[in-house]
């Protein structure tokens, strides 16, 4: 009826007003979050299916603000990108996670890879490689154990400068993985030319793996595509043993997800590594 229609419009207006207010609030609080020490990192294990062992961990950012509570990175990363705060936040993530890696190494566990998410805006900065180098020097992080997770949009403008940066990173021994694969617009041609070592298939592809018959064919093709391009393939968001079994059968190289582990605090990573010898 007309009445519900009107109510719906009102609801919608309230909703979007609420959204805008929240964005403004997040923006204000975010500008002070670094100074106020409100960020922390958690680390989610990546498991190698071919070698049946922990391959590494991915650093994931957490933000706890006194007024706003826990805010999800999917809510605040886009705001950090719009305001330019992503640069200082990104450097903080890189520095802190490298420090954690050095502490893990000192604790005597066999070193594993540290993966860090890099926003397209960070990657696009002219001094990206230089500032990364400075953090490696400062922290003592071994670049052979560092992996950068970049999205397709970082690579889209595949210009000379991007090519040069990737070549430099490659020289350091740094791995590059293509995050959220399947959600962007890479053409096959671009993909062929990208010097990335790992394709990370987005979680949205595994959610309906067994409910939609075509989905199996799609994910299978993505794995084969990666392999044909000499890349390793990682599936994120693995939650069930059925999914795992399917991925093993399809020769997927790495997996990540709640089935193995939720993201862990720094000290729990060492416990996890020591308690799990095989999966
Ligand atoms: P992402 O890089 O695709 O990370 C995977 C997300 O899926 C993480 O969410 C992780 O906690 C979640 N996840 C992992 N396994 C499972 C599972 O089995 N089931 C379900 N339902 N979820 C799972 P999170 O930590 O909320 O991060 C969301 C996104 O925020 C990340 O997506 C990434 O794009 C961004 N992000 C997080 N930390 C950083 C950072 O330090 N820098 C940048 N630039 N972006 C970050
Ligand atoms: Ca990621
Ligand atoms: Ca994803
Ligand atoms: Ca991502």
Coordinates of N, CA and C in Angstrom, one line a residue, residues 3 6 44 60 65 99 108 123 126 141 149 170 249 269:
X3 N 0.9 3.5 2.2 CA 1.4 3.8 3.5 C 2.8 3.1 3.7
X6 N 5.5 4.6 1.8 CA 6.1 5.8 2.5 C 7.0 5.5 3.7
X44 N 46.2 -14.8 10.3 CA 45.5 -16.0 9.9 C 46.4 -16.9 9.2
X60 N 46.1 -9.2 9.5 CA 44.8 -8.6 9.3 C 44.6 -7.5 10.4
X65 N 37.8 1.2 18.8 CA 37.7 2.6 19.3 C 36.7 2.7 20.5
X99 N 57.9 -6.6 12.6 CA 58.5 -6.7 14.0 C 58.0 -8.0 14.6
X108 N 62.4 -19.1 17.9 CA 63.0 -20.4 17.5 C 62.1 -21.3 16.6
X123 N 50.5 1.1 -3.1 CA 51.3 0.6 -4.2 C 51.6 1.6 -5.2
X126 N 54.9 6.7 -5.6 CA 56.2 6.6 -6.3 C 57.3 6.0 -5.4
X141 N 63.4 -7.6 9.0 CA 62.5 -8.6 8.3 C 63.3 -9.1 7.1
X149 N 50.1 -8.9 -0.6 CA 48.8 -9.2 -1.2 C 48.2 -7.9 -1.9
X170 N 60.6 -8.2 -6.8 CA 61.0 -9.6 -7.2 C 62.5 -9.8 -6.9
X249 N 41.3 -32.5 -4.1 CA 41.1 -33.3 -5.3 C 41.4 -32.4 -6.5
X269 N 50.2 -17.4 17.6 CA 50.7 -17.9 16.4 C 51.8 -18.9 16.7

